[in-house]
XYZ file of C-alpha atoms in Angstrom:
370
model
C -10.404 84.014 -90.800
C -9.778 80.987 -90.139
C -12.779 79.909 -88.387
C -15.376 82.305 -90.179
C -13.693 80.494 -93.719
C -14.451 77.330 -92.545
C -18.011 78.211 -91.712
C -18.807 79.560 -94.441
C -17.207 76.566 -96.317
C -19.131 74.391 -94.367
C -22.941 75.972 -94.961
C -22.084 75.801 -98.631
C -21.358 72.113 -98.148
C -24.730 72.127 -97.066
C -26.511 73.775 -99.794
C -24.737 71.622 -101.987
C -26.171 67.972 -100.251
C -29.859 69.947 -100.372
C -29.948 70.910 -103.954
C -28.319 67.124 -104.518
C -30.842 65.998 -102.929
C -33.225 67.698 -104.558
C -32.079 67.210 -108.088
C -31.568 63.200 -107.367
C -35.335 63.446 -105.932
C -37.551 65.112 -108.490
C -35.627 62.125 -110.724
C -36.310 59.215 -108.999
C -39.587 59.991 -108.903
C -39.540 61.021 -112.438
C -38.860 57.623 -112.911
C -41.905 56.153 -111.308
C -40.624 55.986 -107.397
C -44.108 57.407 -105.586
C -43.924 59.915 -102.935
C -45.013 57.934 -100.681
C -42.651 55.477 -100.541
C -39.853 57.663 -100.976
C -41.345 59.902 -97.663
C -41.073 56.877 -95.728
C -37.789 55.711 -96.496
C -36.350 58.614 -95.744
C -36.478 59.087 -91.566
C -35.972 54.882 -91.620
C -32.339 55.790 -92.935
C -32.455 58.739 -90.836
C -32.756 57.012 -87.383
C -30.024 54.819 -88.744
C -27.496 57.029 -89.112
C -27.956 59.779 -85.838
C -29.215 56.805 -83.636
C -25.103 55.804 -82.787
C -24.779 59.517 -81.963
C -27.288 59.806 -79.545
C -25.969 56.794 -77.511
C -22.586 57.582 -77.415
C -22.410 61.221 -77.158
C -25.206 62.031 -75.000
C -25.766 58.942 -73.140
C -24.499 60.209 -70.025
C -25.876 63.691 -70.277
C -29.178 62.968 -71.250
C -32.104 64.772 -68.914
C -35.168 62.991 -67.850
C -37.795 61.957 -70.866
C -41.154 63.985 -69.452
C -44.580 62.406 -71.106
C -44.932 66.236 -72.030
C -41.610 66.154 -73.362
C -42.566 63.003 -75.288
C -45.989 64.063 -76.797
C -43.495 67.332 -78.136
C -41.364 64.921 -80.428
C -43.997 63.517 -81.389
C -45.966 67.256 -83.135
C -42.228 67.199 -83.954
C -42.455 64.330 -85.928
C -45.650 64.963 -87.379
C -44.956 68.360 -88.278
C -41.782 68.489 -88.693
C -40.679 64.836 -91.131
C -44.185 62.682 -91.816
C -46.553 65.806 -93.475
C -43.358 67.780 -94.006
C -41.882 65.513 -96.075
C -45.419 64.021 -97.967
C -46.399 67.597 -98.857
C -42.782 68.685 -100.099
C -42.373 65.498 -102.175
C -45.756 65.479 -103.850
C -44.973 68.858 -104.421
C -41.768 68.183 -105.962
C -42.154 65.972 -108.134
C -45.633 68.725 -109.648
C -43.491 71.047 -109.642
C -39.406 71.226 -110.614
C -36.454 71.631 -108.321
C -35.826 75.199 -108.596
C -39.406 76.420 -107.926
C -39.031 74.430 -105.185
C -35.721 75.824 -103.765
C -37.368 79.107 -104.538
C -39.901 78.674 -102.487
C -37.967 77.445 -99.629
C -37.119 80.777 -98.766
C -39.983 81.337 -96.758
C -39.283 79.598 -94.016
C -38.204 82.579 -92.161
C -41.555 84.508 -93.153
C -43.717 82.006 -92.321
C -41.698 81.475 -88.820
C -42.046 84.823 -88.175
C -46.234 84.465 -88.261
C -46.535 82.166 -86.553
C -44.436 82.938 -83.989
C -45.686 86.766 -83.600
C -49.235 84.971 -82.219
C -48.190 82.276 -80.268
C -45.930 84.908 -78.279
C -42.263 83.878 -79.094
C -41.935 87.453 -80.830
C -43.026 90.009 -80.807
C -43.963 92.491 -83.892
C -42.588 95.687 -82.621
C -43.842 97.746 -85.834
C -43.400 100.904 -83.360
C -39.382 100.314 -84.770
C -37.612 99.821 -88.134
C -36.327 96.178 -87.561
C -39.847 95.120 -86.832
C -41.132 97.110 -90.170
C -38.314 95.522 -92.691
C -39.431 92.365 -90.884
C -42.974 92.437 -92.092
C -41.967 94.292 -94.920
C -39.949 91.259 -95.484
C -42.238 88.806 -95.265
C -45.245 90.348 -97.209
C -42.803 90.285 -99.880
C -41.804 86.941 -99.527
C -45.610 85.545 -99.638
C -46.198 88.317 -102.707
C -43.042 86.771 -104.494
C -44.306 82.651 -103.943
C -47.226 84.089 -105.129
C -46.347 85.313 -108.506
C -44.015 82.512 -108.602
C -47.702 79.640 -108.148
C -49.660 81.843 -110.289
C -47.384 83.405 -113.094
C -45.171 81.174 -115.281
C -44.585 83.402 -118.144
C -42.044 82.872 -121.556
C -39.157 80.740 -121.877
C -36.334 83.063 -120.548
C -33.486 80.519 -120.446
C -34.304 77.579 -122.647
C -33.019 74.060 -122.533
C -29.322 73.180 -122.838
C -27.908 70.942 -125.440
C -26.787 68.433 -123.346
C -28.252 66.764 -120.184
C -27.353 63.591 -117.870
C -28.239 60.870 -120.160
C -30.390 58.721 -117.465
C -33.025 61.278 -116.575
C -33.613 61.230 -120.595
C -34.208 57.132 -119.373
C -37.276 58.487 -117.042
C -39.351 59.558 -119.833
C -40.586 61.933 -118.495
C -39.880 65.484 -118.870
C -39.159 67.599 -115.907
C -40.508 70.989 -117.785
C -43.494 69.455 -118.662
C -44.304 68.484 -114.999
C -43.925 71.772 -113.825
C -46.193 73.411 -116.186
C -48.751 71.046 -116.278
C -49.225 71.624 -112.108
C -48.005 75.047 -112.237
C -50.367 75.369 -108.728
C -50.786 72.748 -107.165
C -46.937 71.733 -107.423
C -45.602 75.265 -105.820
C -48.868 75.260 -103.169
C -47.484 71.781 -101.628
C -44.238 73.043 -101.428
C -45.439 75.703 -99.451
C -47.289 74.491 -97.060
C -43.859 72.250 -96.891
C -42.842 75.792 -95.426
C -45.971 76.398 -93.217
C -45.127 73.194 -91.064
C -41.624 73.498 -90.897
C -41.893 76.260 -89.305
C -44.717 74.889 -87.351
C -41.484 72.134 -86.467
C -38.818 75.365 -85.429
C -41.749 76.818 -83.057
C -41.720 73.577 -81.181
C -39.004 72.221 -81.480
C -37.603 74.984 -80.159
C -39.552 74.914 -77.013
C -38.045 71.051 -76.678
C -35.230 72.321 -76.872
C -35.485 74.401 -73.876
C -36.771 71.990 -72.262
C -34.567 68.577 -73.192
C -30.906 69.697 -74.067
C -29.993 65.971 -75.826
C -30.169 67.053 -79.695
C -29.541 63.499 -81.040
C -31.612 61.597 -78.254
C -34.715 63.871 -79.425
C -34.193 63.730 -82.968
C -33.824 60.246 -82.656
C -36.322 59.924 -81.325
C -38.397 62.713 -83.655
C -36.720 60.214 -86.755
C -38.986 57.017 -85.423
C -41.657 57.971 -84.126
C -41.672 59.711 -87.857
C -40.535 56.026 -89.563
C -43.588 54.478 -88.157
C -45.708 56.968 -89.003
C -44.410 56.668 -93.002
C -44.724 53.478 -93.263
C -48.056 52.527 -92.199
C -49.667 55.780 -94.504
C -47.666 54.714 -97.015
C -48.313 50.845 -96.951
C -51.988 51.991 -96.852
C -51.290 54.831 -99.709
C -49.147 52.568 -102.052
C -49.906 48.561 -100.379
C -48.223 46.730 -103.857
C -44.894 45.257 -102.173
C -43.246 45.969 -106.119
C -43.387 49.921 -105.473
C -41.652 48.973 -102.613
C -38.502 47.647 -104.262
C -35.690 49.755 -104.389
C -33.056 49.799 -107.588
C -29.530 51.558 -107.246
C -30.471 54.581 -108.251
C -33.646 54.334 -105.717
C -31.223 53.115 -102.956
C -29.123 55.439 -103.186
C -31.802 58.303 -103.230
C -33.056 57.288 -100.393
C -29.723 56.596 -98.076
C -28.395 59.959 -99.618
C -31.728 61.973 -98.393
C -32.030 59.774 -94.775
C -27.955 60.048 -94.414
C -26.721 63.223 -95.908
C -29.205 65.400 -95.685
C -30.639 64.800 -92.321
C -28.274 63.273 -90.267
C -24.907 65.009 -91.703
C -26.490 68.089 -92.682
C -27.821 68.229 -89.582
C -24.893 68.016 -87.440
C -23.240 71.058 -90.052
C -25.688 73.331 -89.391
C -26.233 72.903 -86.265
C -21.750 73.047 -85.504
C -22.702 76.667 -87.998
C -25.293 77.928 -85.539
C -23.659 77.254 -82.425
C -20.528 79.094 -83.761
C -22.234 82.052 -86.066
C -25.662 81.923 -85.580
C -28.992 81.381 -86.857
C -28.770 84.461 -88.397
C -25.547 83.680 -90.461
C -26.725 80.085 -91.497
C -30.517 81.397 -92.833
C -28.360 83.591 -95.174
C -26.884 80.920 -97.211
C -30.779 79.532 -97.747
C -30.815 81.698 -101.510
C -27.722 79.596 -102.271
C -29.925 76.336 -102.489
C -31.715 78.376 -105.266
C -28.675 79.000 -107.143
C -26.975 75.659 -107.729
C -30.877 74.150 -107.855
C -31.707 75.764 -110.477
C -27.931 75.461 -112.219
C -27.987 71.920 -111.754
C -31.286 71.337 -112.705
C -31.175 73.000 -115.990
C -27.268 71.672 -117.212
C -28.777 67.702 -115.635
C -32.393 67.791 -116.124
C -32.303 70.430 -118.812
C -34.792 72.544 -116.815
C -36.745 75.566 -118.698
C -36.711 78.592 -116.714
C -39.882 80.329 -116.691
C -40.401 84.650 -116.539
C -42.729 84.030 -113.420
C -39.716 81.598 -111.302
C -37.364 84.156 -112.380
C -38.949 87.051 -111.207
C -41.016 85.328 -108.421
C -37.636 84.501 -107.080
C -36.124 87.246 -107.179
C -38.399 88.822 -105.318
C -38.935 86.473 -102.679
C -34.896 86.643 -101.948
C -35.373 90.516 -101.634
C -38.082 89.667 -99.142
C -36.162 87.264 -97.114
C -32.877 89.896 -97.222
C -34.556 92.471 -95.321
C -36.516 90.265 -92.814
C -32.586 88.996 -91.963
C -31.144 92.713 -91.737
C -34.551 93.994 -89.919
C -33.646 90.540 -87.676
C -30.218 91.739 -87.302
C -30.313 95.842 -86.428
C -34.080 93.981 -83.700
C -30.707 91.355 -82.008
C -27.745 94.286 -82.444
C -30.521 96.814 -80.549
C -31.456 94.405 -77.603
C -27.466 93.569 -77.475
C -26.623 97.063 -76.985
C -29.710 97.161 -74.236
C -28.218 94.485 -72.296
C -25.008 95.949 -72.286
C -26.279 99.174 -70.516
C -28.449 97.022 -68.407
C -25.211 95.304 -66.986
C -22.874 98.102 -67.060
C -25.579 99.987 -64.678
C -25.738 96.796 -62.707
C -22.115 96.700 -62.408
C -22.100 100.670 -61.814
C -24.667 99.290 -59.096
C -22.893 96.717 -56.949
C -19.735 98.950 -57.413
C -21.229 101.649 -55.797
C -23.022 99.324 -52.397
C -19.319 97.767 -51.915
C -18.182 101.146 -51.456
C -20.902 101.945 -49.174
C -20.125 98.449 -47.196
C -16.145 98.545 -47.172
C -14.557 100.665 -44.197
C -12.440 103.439 -47.017
C -9.630 104.192 -43.831
C -9.656 102.140 -40.525
C -7.457 104.704 -38.215
C -6.304 107.821 -38.211
C -2.965 109.242 -37.257
C -2.900 105.452 -35.536
C -5.903 105.706 -33.347
C -8.987 103.443 -35.164
C -12.415 105.295 -35.804
C -15.593 104.510 -37.611
C -15.736 103.429 -40.793
C -15.819 106.227 -43.446
C -17.801 106.114 -46.431
C -17.489 108.473 -49.521
C -19.592 109.276 -52.113
C-alpha cells in the first residue's frame, strides 16, 4: 500500500511540474520571449543538470558507444528535443495551455500508429484488445481534430482575479489562442508526432545502450548545439537572448525540473509500476493546466476545447484498456508456456534418473516410470 501511494504521489508531482512549465512558458512568451530562444536554453540547462548523474552513476557500468548508437542518439536529439520543442513552444505561443495539455494525450496513439508499420507493434484486429487500441487511436485523433477546427461558444468565462504579472505582459491568452485556433493546435499535434517518433527510436537505443543518463546527456548536448545554431539564425539579435528574472526562472525550471527531475521520477515509476501506469496520469496534466490557466491567466474555455478534450481522454483510456488487456493476455500465454516447459523438463529428468537402483539387495538396471 505504501509503495502504491508513493508512486501515485510521484506521478502527481510530475504532472504538476509539467503544468507549471506550460503556464510559465506561455507567460514569458506572451511577454516577448521568442520561442526559438526558449527552445535553445532548455537543453543547455538540462545537459548541465543531468550530466553529473551520468558521470557518477554510470561511470563504471557505461557500455561502449558505437557509431551506430551515436547516430541513433543524434536522431533522438533532433526528433525528441530540437524539432519537438520548436513546434511545441511555437504552438503554445499561438494556443492556450488547456489545448496544449489536451493534445499531449495523442502521444500514445501516435506511437502506436508509427510502431505498427515499423514492426514494433502488431495490429491484431481479430482480438478485442487490438480493436480497442485502434478505436481508441481513432477517437483520440478525432477529438484533436474537433479541438483544432471548432471553438464554439464560451462554456467557462474568465475568473475575476488572476496573476498580476500576466496582466503586465499586455497580451490576452484568449486572443492568442482564438486568433490562431488552427495553427497553434496543429503545431502541437506535430510535436506529439515527433515525440512519438522519438519514443520509437529511443526504444531501439535502450536495447543496445543500457546507460539512460549518459544517453540523455548526449542527446541534450547535441540538441543544445542544434538549437543554439538554429536559434541564432532565426533570432540574431543578442538583446533577444537576454534573461530577466522571470525568463531565467522559466528556462532553468524547464531544463532542470521538467527534463532532469521529471525524467528521473518518471523512470522510477516506470521501473516499479510499468509504462502503462505512468501513461494513465496524462489526463491529469489537462485538468491541472486548465485550472491554472483559468485562475492565473484568465483563460476562457470554449465548447470545442471542452468536448474535444473529453473525447481525447476517452480515446486515450480506451487505448490504454486495450493495451492492458493485450499485456495481460501475453503474460498468461507466457505463464502457460513456462509451465509446459517446466513439466517437460520434469518428465525428462524422470526419464533420465534411476528410480529403483536395487531390488531385494541386488543391483538392477535403472527403471523408469512414466
